[in-house]
């Protein structure tokens, strides 16, 4: 009996010895799973050092501010993947005057060290400026028609991007960034923004409650968002993601605008209203802070903004749009 009890005791001791090892293996396994999940959701891979701003959405997507990512690590990751980024911009009618500054500052600050294709959509291809480009970067000019109203020019971007995403972009680039031309890059905008789907917080509403968001509130519109719904208000001037996700977004927004037009209604903020509706029900995997969309002339430079990365160019809207 003593020998039997002693055998059981040894067995029990053995189990006690294995238990910590099992726990250690499980912890390691969970860490790996979380790491893979964070990569899938585009987590910047750095310990957050900001306590003065919101850095995580309710659905656990990172909000990108200065001090929340390690750009050296991210650059190495995306270079190993041999990533190519497409940047779409529309320079239609008088807006072509902004193109030179846009491209020059993009060469200084946008995805530096990575392969980039600038897709310039314009009705004035002869007016596209010759801007020196770095190694691995090229410019493609694509001709589009113009429209009498600037609102129509803006809204048809969704149709054009959707078409080219399916027919061309998916064969040439890994990610698409869709930007307004009447802006300039003022500081680093790099691979920290890249994810399956990203939107940018509107600089006028990033601290506001949803009741003040200028969503489309008329139920007759396909862009309608009820008063008790909404996460953030996103700017239509800077969004993107993988080519597949951008295609889904732009196609859905275009189809919604076509349906609105058939019903004789136009969303209050045009394509931006439809973008907000889409991102409400298709959550972005990254959200960019207002560092990536700012107007210093209107909003100054508050201390919360460590960097101003992509900023509005002072202009006379009425003169340019007409």
mmCIF file of C-alpha atoms in Angstrom:
data_model
loop_
_atom_site.group_PDB
_atom_site.id
_atom_site.type_symbol
_atom_site.label_atom_id
_atom_site.label_comp_id
_atom_site.label_asym_id
_atom_site.label_seq_id
_atom_site.Cartn_x
_atom_site.Cartn_y
_atom_site.Cartn_z
ATOM 1 C CA UNK A 1 0.000 0.000 0.000
ATOM 2 C CA UNK A 2 2.874 2.338 0.786
ATOM 3 C CA UNK A 3 4.376 1.738 -2.642
ATOM 4 C CA UNK A 4 1.039 2.406 -4.344
ATOM 5 C CA UNK A 5 0.517 5.641 -2.408
ATOM 6 C CA UNK A 6 4.097 6.650 -3.170
ATOM 7 C CA UNK A 7 3.465 5.993 -6.878
ATOM 8 C CA UNK A 8 0.364 8.153 -6.776
ATOM 9 C CA UNK A 9 2.331 10.850 -4.976
ATOM 10 C CA UNK A 10 5.011 10.821 -7.661
ATOM 11 C CA UNK A 11 2.324 11.005 -10.339
ATOM 12 C CA UNK A 12 0.674 13.933 -8.519
ATOM 13 C CA UNK A 13 4.032 15.690 -8.247
ATOM 14 C CA UNK A 14 4.614 15.125 -11.939
ATOM 15 C CA UNK A 15 1.252 16.736 -12.755
ATOM 16 C CA UNK A 16 2.157 19.708 -10.559
ATOM 17 C CA UNK A 17 5.397 20.061 -12.477
ATOM 18 C CA UNK A 18 3.658 19.929 -15.855
ATOM 19 C CA UNK A 19 0.963 22.445 -14.867
ATOM 20 C CA UNK A 20 3.202 25.567 -14.928
ATOM 21 C CA UNK A 21 4.629 24.449 -18.276
ATOM 22 C CA UNK A 22 1.119 24.012 -19.670
ATOM 23 C CA UNK A 23 0.120 27.457 -18.446
ATOM 24 C CA UNK A 24 3.261 28.926 -20.029
ATOM 25 C CA UNK A 25 2.468 27.263 -23.375
ATOM 26 C CA UNK A 26 -1.111 28.556 -23.256
ATOM 27 C CA UNK A 27 0.055 32.089 -22.475
ATOM 28 C CA UNK A 28 2.506 31.950 -25.366
ATOM 29 C CA UNK A 29 -0.199 30.592 -27.698
ATOM 30 C CA UNK A 30 -2.590 33.395 -26.700
ATOM 31 C CA UNK A 31 0.154 35.970 -27.243
ATOM 32 C CA UNK A 32 0.789 34.642 -30.768
ATOM 33 C CA UNK A 33 -2.947 34.665 -31.552
ATOM 34 C CA UNK A 34 -3.313 38.228 -30.322
ATOM 35 C CA UNK A 35 -0.255 39.281 -32.317
ATOM 36 C CA UNK A 36 -1.680 37.770 -35.489
ATOM 37 C CA UNK A 37 -5.053 39.339 -34.793
ATOM 38 C CA UNK A 38 -3.471 42.732 -34.234
ATOM 39 C CA UNK A 39 -1.643 42.456 -37.567
ATOM 40 C CA UNK A 40 -4.893 41.535 -39.287
ATOM 41 C CA UNK A 41 -6.543 44.621 -37.818
ATOM 42 C CA UNK A 42 -3.571 46.796 -38.650
ATOM 43 C CA UNK A 43 -2.360 47.479 -35.115
ATOM 44 C CA UNK A 44 0.654 49.801 -35.262
ATOM 45 C CA UNK A 45 2.709 47.446 -33.123
ATOM 46 C CA UNK A 46 3.860 49.965 -30.537
ATOM 47 C CA UNK A 47 3.074 50.537 -26.888
ATOM 48 C CA UNK A 48 0.735 53.497 -26.638
ATOM 49 C CA UNK A 49 2.333 56.578 -25.136
ATOM 50 C CA UNK A 50 -0.661 58.901 -25.473
ATOM 51 C CA UNK A 51 -3.106 59.366 -22.623
ATOM 52 C CA UNK A 52 -4.507 62.699 -23.821
ATOM 53 C CA UNK A 53 -6.391 61.298 -26.805
ATOM 54 C CA UNK A 54 -8.644 58.375 -27.732
ATOM 55 C CA UNK A 55 -6.388 55.703 -29.257
ATOM 56 C CA UNK A 56 -8.825 52.806 -29.694
ATOM 57 C CA UNK A 57 -12.313 52.563 -31.177
ATOM 58 C CA UNK A 58 -15.110 50.618 -29.432
ATOM 59 C CA UNK A 59 -14.493 47.781 -31.939
ATOM 60 C CA UNK A 60 -10.748 47.756 -31.029
ATOM 61 C CA UNK A 61 -9.349 49.376 -34.174
ATOM 62 C CA UNK A 62 -6.380 51.687 -33.489
ATOM 63 C CA UNK A 63 -6.702 55.451 -33.895
ATOM 64 C CA UNK A 64 -3.415 56.708 -35.314
ATOM 65 C CA UNK A 65 -1.782 59.664 -33.574
ATOM 66 C CA UNK A 66 1.836 60.712 -33.288
ATOM 67 C CA UNK A 67 3.347 58.617 -30.499
ATOM 68 C CA UNK A 68 1.214 55.515 -31.094
ATOM 69 C CA UNK A 69 3.319 53.675 -33.680
ATOM 70 C CA UNK A 70 6.886 52.603 -34.388
ATOM 71 C CA UNK A 71 7.514 53.725 -37.961
ATOM 72 C CA UNK A 72 10.884 51.957 -38.312
ATOM 73 C CA UNK A 73 9.345 48.573 -37.518
ATOM 74 C CA UNK A 74 6.392 49.205 -39.804
ATOM 75 C CA UNK A 75 8.597 50.365 -42.669
ATOM 76 C CA UNK A 76 10.595 47.155 -42.465
ATOM 77 C CA UNK A 77 7.433 45.021 -42.413
ATOM 78 C CA UNK A 78 5.953 46.674 -45.500
ATOM 79 C CA UNK A 79 9.269 46.629 -47.384
ATOM 80 C CA UNK A 80 9.560 42.887 -46.760
ATOM 81 C CA UNK A 81 6.104 42.533 -48.311
ATOM 82 C CA UNK A 82 7.278 44.562 -51.341
ATOM 83 C CA UNK A 83 4.197 46.781 -50.929
ATOM 84 C CA UNK A 84 3.052 49.188 -53.649
ATOM 85 C CA UNK A 85 0.703 52.030 -52.733
ATOM 86 C CA UNK A 86 -1.609 53.803 -55.155
ATOM 87 C CA UNK A 87 -2.599 57.415 -54.487
ATOM 88 C CA UNK A 88 -5.667 58.623 -56.387
ATOM 89 C CA UNK A 89 -6.338 62.319 -56.848
ATOM 90 C CA UNK A 90 -8.833 64.227 -59.005
ATOM 91 C CA UNK A 91 -7.643 67.460 -60.638
ATOM 92 C CA UNK A 92 -10.699 68.473 -62.643
ATOM 93 C CA UNK A 93 -11.365 71.922 -64.104
ATOM 94 C CA UNK A 94 -9.683 74.700 -62.111
ATOM 95 C CA UNK A 95 -8.531 72.268 -59.428
ATOM 96 C CA UNK A 96 -5.598 71.328 -61.652
ATOM 97 C CA UNK A 97 -3.802 74.408 -60.242
ATOM 98 C CA UNK A 98 -3.329 72.544 -56.940
ATOM 99 C CA UNK A 99 -1.678 69.517 -58.519
ATOM 100 C CA UNK A 100 1.934 70.732 -58.592
ATOM 101 C CA UNK A 101 2.083 71.511 -54.867
ATOM 102 C CA UNK A 102 0.207 68.283 -54.059
ATOM 103 C CA UNK A 103 2.710 66.127 -55.964
ATOM 104 C CA UNK A 104 5.803 68.013 -54.800
ATOM 105 C CA UNK A 105 4.850 67.699 -51.133
ATOM 106 C CA UNK A 106 3.808 64.065 -51.617
ATOM 107 C CA UNK A 107 7.310 63.349 -52.879
ATOM 108 C CA UNK A 108 8.676 64.864 -49.681
ATOM 109 C CA UNK A 109 6.338 63.247 -47.158
ATOM 110 C CA UNK A 110 4.078 60.509 -48.598
ATOM 111 C CA UNK A 111 5.201 56.877 -48.249
ATOM 112 C CA UNK A 112 8.864 57.845 -48.489
ATOM 113 C CA UNK A 113 11.028 54.804 -49.257
ATOM 114 C CA UNK A 114 8.128 52.783 -50.678
ATOM 115 C CA UNK A 115 6.838 52.136 -54.196
ATOM 116 C CA UNK A 116 4.071 54.578 -55.145
ATOM 117 C CA UNK A 117 1.888 55.097 -58.204
ATOM 118 C CA UNK A 118 0.143 58.470 -58.442
ATOM 119 C CA UNK A 119 -3.135 58.095 -60.330
ATOM 120 C CA UNK A 120 -4.115 61.588 -61.500
ATOM 121 C CA UNK A 121 -7.647 61.859 -62.869
ATOM 122 C CA UNK A 122 -8.144 65.017 -64.903
ATOM 123 C CA UNK A 123 -10.015 66.570 -67.794
ATOM 124 C CA UNK A 124 -6.901 68.601 -68.624
ATOM 125 C CA UNK A 125 -4.073 66.088 -69.173
ATOM 126 C CA UNK A 126 -1.951 68.685 -70.961
ATOM 127 C CA UNK A 127 -1.909 70.790 -67.778
ATOM 128 C CA UNK A 128 -0.519 68.060 -65.530
ATOM 129 C CA UNK A 129 2.843 69.398 -64.273
ATOM 130 C CA UNK A 130 6.146 67.577 -64.678
ATOM 131 C CA UNK A 131 7.297 66.858 -61.132
ATOM 132 C CA UNK A 132 10.551 64.954 -60.491
ATOM 133 C CA UNK A 133 9.787 61.596 -58.872
ATOM 134 C CA UNK A 134 11.946 59.410 -56.677
ATOM 135 C CA UNK A 135 13.043 55.858 -57.426
ATOM 136 C CA UNK A 136 10.173 53.359 -57.509
ATOM 137 C CA UNK A 137 7.577 56.097 -57.930
ATOM 138 C CA UNK A 138 5.636 56.962 -61.075
ATOM 139 C CA UNK A 139 2.701 59.038 -62.256
ATOM 140 C CA UNK A 140 -0.218 57.821 -64.372
ATOM 141 C CA UNK A 141 -2.569 60.360 -65.966
ATOM 142 C CA UNK A 142 -6.140 59.138 -66.541
ATOM 143 C CA UNK A 143 -8.602 61.291 -68.451
ATOM 144 C CA UNK A 144 -12.111 61.800 -67.058
ATOM 145 C CA UNK A 145 -14.962 64.089 -68.032
ATOM 146 C CA UNK A 146 -15.896 67.164 -66.064
ATOM 147 C CA UNK A 147 -19.289 68.225 -64.758
ATOM 148 C CA UNK A 148 -20.950 71.603 -64.451
ATOM 149 C CA UNK A 149 -21.389 71.336 -60.680
ATOM 150 C CA UNK A 150 -18.490 70.666 -58.326
ATOM 151 C CA UNK A 151 -20.816 68.398 -56.322
ATOM 152 C CA UNK A 152 -21.148 66.108 -59.339
ATOM 153 C CA UNK A 153 -17.382 66.039 -59.831
ATOM 154 C CA UNK A 154 -16.990 65.030 -56.192
ATOM 155 C CA UNK A 155 -19.688 62.364 -56.253
ATOM 156 C CA UNK A 156 -18.498 60.752 -59.493
ATOM 157 C CA UNK A 157 -15.142 60.046 -57.870
ATOM 158 C CA UNK A 158 -16.754 57.005 -56.261
ATOM 159 C CA UNK A 159 -17.868 55.646 -59.623
ATOM 160 C CA UNK A 160 -14.472 56.199 -61.237
ATOM 161 C CA UNK A 161 -12.441 54.726 -58.366
ATOM 162 C CA UNK A 162 -14.765 51.724 -58.224
ATOM 163 C CA UNK A 163 -14.360 51.081 -61.959
ATOM 164 C CA UNK A 164 -10.574 51.419 -61.990
ATOM 165 C CA UNK A 165 -10.187 49.361 -58.796
ATOM 166 C CA UNK A 166 -11.805 46.441 -60.548
ATOM 167 C CA UNK A 167 -10.242 46.928 -63.974
ATOM 168 C CA UNK A 168 -6.734 48.185 -63.210
ATOM 169 C CA UNK A 169 -5.674 49.006 -59.648
ATOM 170 C CA UNK A 170 -5.981 45.444 -58.351
ATOM 171 C CA UNK A 171 -3.311 44.382 -60.844
ATOM 172 C CA UNK A 172 -0.876 47.198 -59.982
ATOM 173 C CA UNK A 173 -1.036 48.120 -56.278
ATOM 174 C CA UNK A 174 -1.675 46.545 -52.882
ATOM 175 C CA UNK A 175 -3.303 49.548 -51.173
ATOM 176 C CA UNK A 176 -5.174 52.617 -52.344
ATOM 177 C CA UNK A 177 -5.183 56.022 -50.699
ATOM 178 C CA UNK A 178 -7.864 58.395 -52.002
ATOM 179 C CA UNK A 179 -7.112 62.078 -51.414
ATOM 180 C CA UNK A 180 -8.339 65.572 -52.305
ATOM 181 C CA UNK A 181 -6.046 67.647 -54.496
ATOM 182 C CA UNK A 182 -6.535 71.057 -52.833
ATOM 183 C CA UNK A 183 -4.276 69.975 -49.958
ATOM 184 C CA UNK A 184 -0.586 69.553 -49.281
ATOM 185 C CA UNK A 185 1.531 67.106 -47.320
ATOM 186 C CA UNK A 186 3.279 68.948 -44.524
ATOM 187 C CA UNK A 187 4.757 66.092 -42.515
ATOM 188 C CA UNK A 188 5.257 62.335 -42.606
ATOM 189 C CA UNK A 189 2.352 60.236 -43.938
ATOM 190 C CA UNK A 190 3.519 56.652 -44.189
ATOM 191 C CA UNK A 191 2.651 52.989 -43.911
ATOM 192 C CA UNK A 192 1.245 53.478 -40.402
ATOM 193 C CA UNK A 193 -2.032 54.431 -42.139
ATOM 194 C CA UNK A 194 -2.276 51.242 -44.194
ATOM 195 C CA UNK A 195 -4.893 48.692 -43.270
ATOM 196 C CA UNK A 196 -7.749 46.773 -44.887
ATOM 197 C CA UNK A 197 -9.976 49.852 -44.563
ATOM 198 C CA UNK A 198 -9.262 53.249 -43.024
ATOM 199 C CA UNK A 199 -11.125 56.506 -42.576
ATOM 200 C CA UNK A 200 -10.013 59.884 -41.238
ATOM 201 C CA UNK A 201 -11.653 61.816 -38.425
ATOM 202 C CA UNK A 202 -13.132 65.126 -39.559
ATOM 203 C CA UNK A 203 -11.147 67.936 -37.888
ATOM 204 C CA UNK A 204 -14.339 69.829 -37.063
ATOM 205 C CA UNK A 205 -15.999 66.936 -35.214
ATOM 206 C CA UNK A 206 -13.304 64.776 -33.639
ATOM 207 C CA UNK A 207 -14.252 65.958 -30.145
ATOM 208 C CA UNK A 208 -17.991 66.225 -30.753
ATOM 209 C CA UNK A 209 -20.908 64.055 -29.720
ATOM 210 C CA UNK A 210 -22.788 62.179 -32.415
ATOM 211 C CA UNK A 211 -25.797 64.499 -32.100
ATOM 212 C CA UNK A 212 -23.752 67.270 -33.696
ATOM 213 C CA UNK A 213 -22.461 65.180 -36.612
ATOM 214 C CA UNK A 214 -23.687 66.429 -39.971
ATOM 215 C CA UNK A 215 -24.927 63.022 -41.113
ATOM 216 C CA UNK A 216 -27.724 62.772 -43.656
ATOM 217 C CA UNK A 217 -30.844 62.739 -41.456
ATOM 218 C CA UNK A 218 -33.580 62.326 -44.075
ATOM 219 C CA UNK A 219 -34.844 58.730 -44.226
ATOM 220 C CA UNK A 220 -35.536 59.131 -47.957
ATOM 221 C CA UNK A 221 -31.790 59.123 -48.694
ATOM 222 C CA UNK A 222 -29.635 56.013 -48.906
ATOM 223 C CA UNK A 223 -27.095 57.908 -46.756
ATOM 224 C CA UNK A 224 -29.570 58.227 -43.868
ATOM 225 C CA UNK A 225 -28.202 57.668 -40.360
ATOM 226 C CA UNK A 226 -30.616 57.880 -37.380
ATOM 227 C CA UNK A 227 -29.869 60.318 -34.548
ATOM 228 C CA UNK A 228 -29.096 57.508 -32.095
ATOM 229 C CA UNK A 229 -26.480 55.858 -34.330
ATOM 230 C CA UNK A 230 -22.945 56.714 -35.405
ATOM 231 C CA UNK A 231 -19.394 56.279 -34.148
ATOM 232 C CA UNK A 232 -17.373 59.097 -35.683
ATOM 233 C CA UNK A 233 -17.726 61.624 -38.471
ATOM 234 C CA UNK A 234 -15.267 60.844 -41.267
ATOM 235 C CA UNK A 235 -13.814 63.234 -43.831
ATOM 236 C CA UNK A 236 -14.408 62.385 -47.476
ATOM 237 C CA UNK A 237 -11.047 63.884 -48.453
ATOM 238 C CA UNK A 238 -8.787 61.083 -47.161
ATOM 239 C CA UNK A 239 -9.717 57.394 -47.015
ATOM 240 C CA UNK A 240 -8.421 54.107 -48.341
ATOM 241 C CA UNK A 241 -7.407 50.533 -47.706
ATOM 242 C CA UNK A 242 -6.754 47.403 -49.706
ATOM 243 C CA UNK A 243 -7.874 47.576 -53.331
ATOM 244 C CA UNK A 244 -10.624 45.031 -52.654
ATOM 245 C CA UNK A 245 -12.052 46.977 -49.708
ATOM 246 C CA UNK A 246 -11.836 50.328 -51.498
ATOM 247 C CA UNK A 247 -13.667 48.768 -54.423
ATOM 248 C CA UNK A 248 -16.443 47.555 -52.114
ATOM 249 C CA UNK A 249 -16.723 50.996 -50.479
ATOM 250 C CA UNK A 250 -16.744 53.074 -53.664
ATOM 251 C CA UNK A 251 -19.103 50.718 -55.487
ATOM 252 C CA UNK A 252 -21.592 50.770 -52.599
ATOM 253 C CA UNK A 253 -21.442 54.573 -52.326
ATOM 254 C CA UNK A 254 -21.882 54.997 -56.071
ATOM 255 C CA UNK A 255 -24.873 52.656 -56.168
ATOM 256 C CA UNK A 256 -26.448 54.488 -53.237
ATOM 257 C CA UNK A 257 -25.996 57.856 -54.987
ATOM 258 C CA UNK A 258 -27.544 56.476 -58.180
ATOM 259 C CA UNK A 259 -30.565 55.323 -56.176
ATOM 260 C CA UNK A 260 -30.838 58.717 -54.482
ATOM 261 C CA UNK A 261 -30.713 60.443 -57.852
ATOM 262 C CA UNK A 262 -33.500 58.208 -59.152
ATOM 263 C CA UNK A 263 -35.575 59.235 -56.120
ATOM 264 C CA UNK A 264 -34.864 62.934 -56.603
ATOM 265 C CA UNK A 265 -32.739 63.447 -53.490
ATOM 266 C CA UNK A 266 -29.100 64.403 -52.909
ATOM 267 C CA UNK A 267 -27.353 63.706 -49.616
ATOM 268 C CA UNK A 268 -26.478 66.784 -47.565
ATOM 269 C CA UNK A 269 -22.715 66.327 -47.929
ATOM 270 C CA UNK A 270 -22.808 64.334 -51.158
ATOM 271 C CA UNK A 271 -20.251 61.491 -51.358
ATOM 272 C CA UNK A 272 -19.014 62.222 -47.817
ATOM 273 C CA UNK A 273 -22.485 61.454 -46.448
ATOM 274 C CA UNK A 274 -22.486 58.100 -48.208
ATOM 275 C CA UNK A 275 -18.949 57.385 -47.018
ATOM 276 C CA UNK A 276 -20.068 57.918 -43.419
ATOM 277 C CA UNK A 277 -23.033 55.616 -43.879
ATOM 278 C CA UNK A 278 -20.779 52.895 -45.304
ATOM 279 C CA UNK A 279 -18.178 53.171 -42.536
ATOM 280 C CA UNK A 280 -20.878 53.008 -39.880
ATOM 281 C CA UNK A 281 -21.889 49.517 -41.006
ATOM 282 C CA UNK A 282 -18.488 48.383 -42.333
ATOM 283 C CA UNK A 283 -16.132 49.329 -39.524
ATOM 284 C CA UNK A 284 -12.702 50.580 -40.590
ATOM 285 C CA UNK A 285 -9.749 48.553 -39.330
ATOM 286 C CA UNK A 286 -7.823 51.780 -38.689
ATOM 287 C CA UNK A 287 -8.989 55.308 -37.974
ATOM 288 C CA UNK A 288 -6.687 58.240 -38.697
ATOM 289 C CA UNK A 289 -6.606 61.152 -36.276
ATOM 290 C CA UNK A 290 -7.105 64.751 -37.501
ATOM 291 C CA UNK A 291 -3.320 64.973 -37.885
ATOM 292 C CA UNK A 292 -4.062 63.475 -41.299
ATOM 293 C CA UNK A 293 -6.694 66.079 -42.238
ATOM 294 C CA UNK A 294 -6.330 69.576 -40.853
ATOM 295 C CA UNK A 295 -7.079 73.215 -41.694
ATOM 296 C CA UNK A 296 -4.739 75.442 -39.733
ATOM 297 C CA UNK A 297 -6.314 78.621 -41.093
ATOM 298 C CA UNK A 298 -9.679 77.675 -39.576
ATOM 299 C CA UNK A 299 -8.622 75.638 -36.552
ATOM 300 C CA UNK A 300 -5.203 76.924 -35.506
ATOM 301 C CA UNK A 301 -2.736 74.460 -33.994
ATOM 302 C CA UNK A 302 -3.976 73.049 -30.659
ATOM 303 C CA UNK A 303 -1.476 71.330 -28.352
ATOM 304 C CA UNK A 304 -3.164 67.969 -28.852
ATOM 305 C CA UNK A 305 -1.872 67.994 -32.440
ATOM 306 C CA UNK A 306 1.785 66.942 -32.246
ATOM 307 C CA UNK A 307 2.074 67.025 -36.038
ATOM 308 C CA UNK A 308 0.069 68.428 -38.934
ATOM 309 C CA UNK A 309 0.548 65.909 -41.711
ATOM 310 C CA UNK A 310 -1.954 66.631 -44.510
ATOM 311 C CA UNK A 311 -3.352 70.147 -44.512
ATOM 312 C CA UNK A 312 -5.685 72.387 -46.473
ATOM 313 C CA UNK A 313 -4.253 74.945 -48.882
ATOM 314 C CA UNK A 314 -5.754 78.448 -48.426
ATOM 315 C CA UNK A 315 -8.071 79.208 -51.345
ATOM 316 C CA UNK A 316 -11.182 81.006 -52.527
ATOM 317 C CA UNK A 317 -13.680 78.142 -52.757
ATOM 318 C CA UNK A 318 -16.204 80.141 -54.757
ATOM 319 C CA UNK A 319 -13.668 81.149 -57.382
ATOM 320 C CA UNK A 320 -12.246 77.633 -57.764
ATOM 321 C CA UNK A 321 -15.607 75.845 -57.845
ATOM 322 C CA UNK A 322 -17.063 78.243 -60.382
#
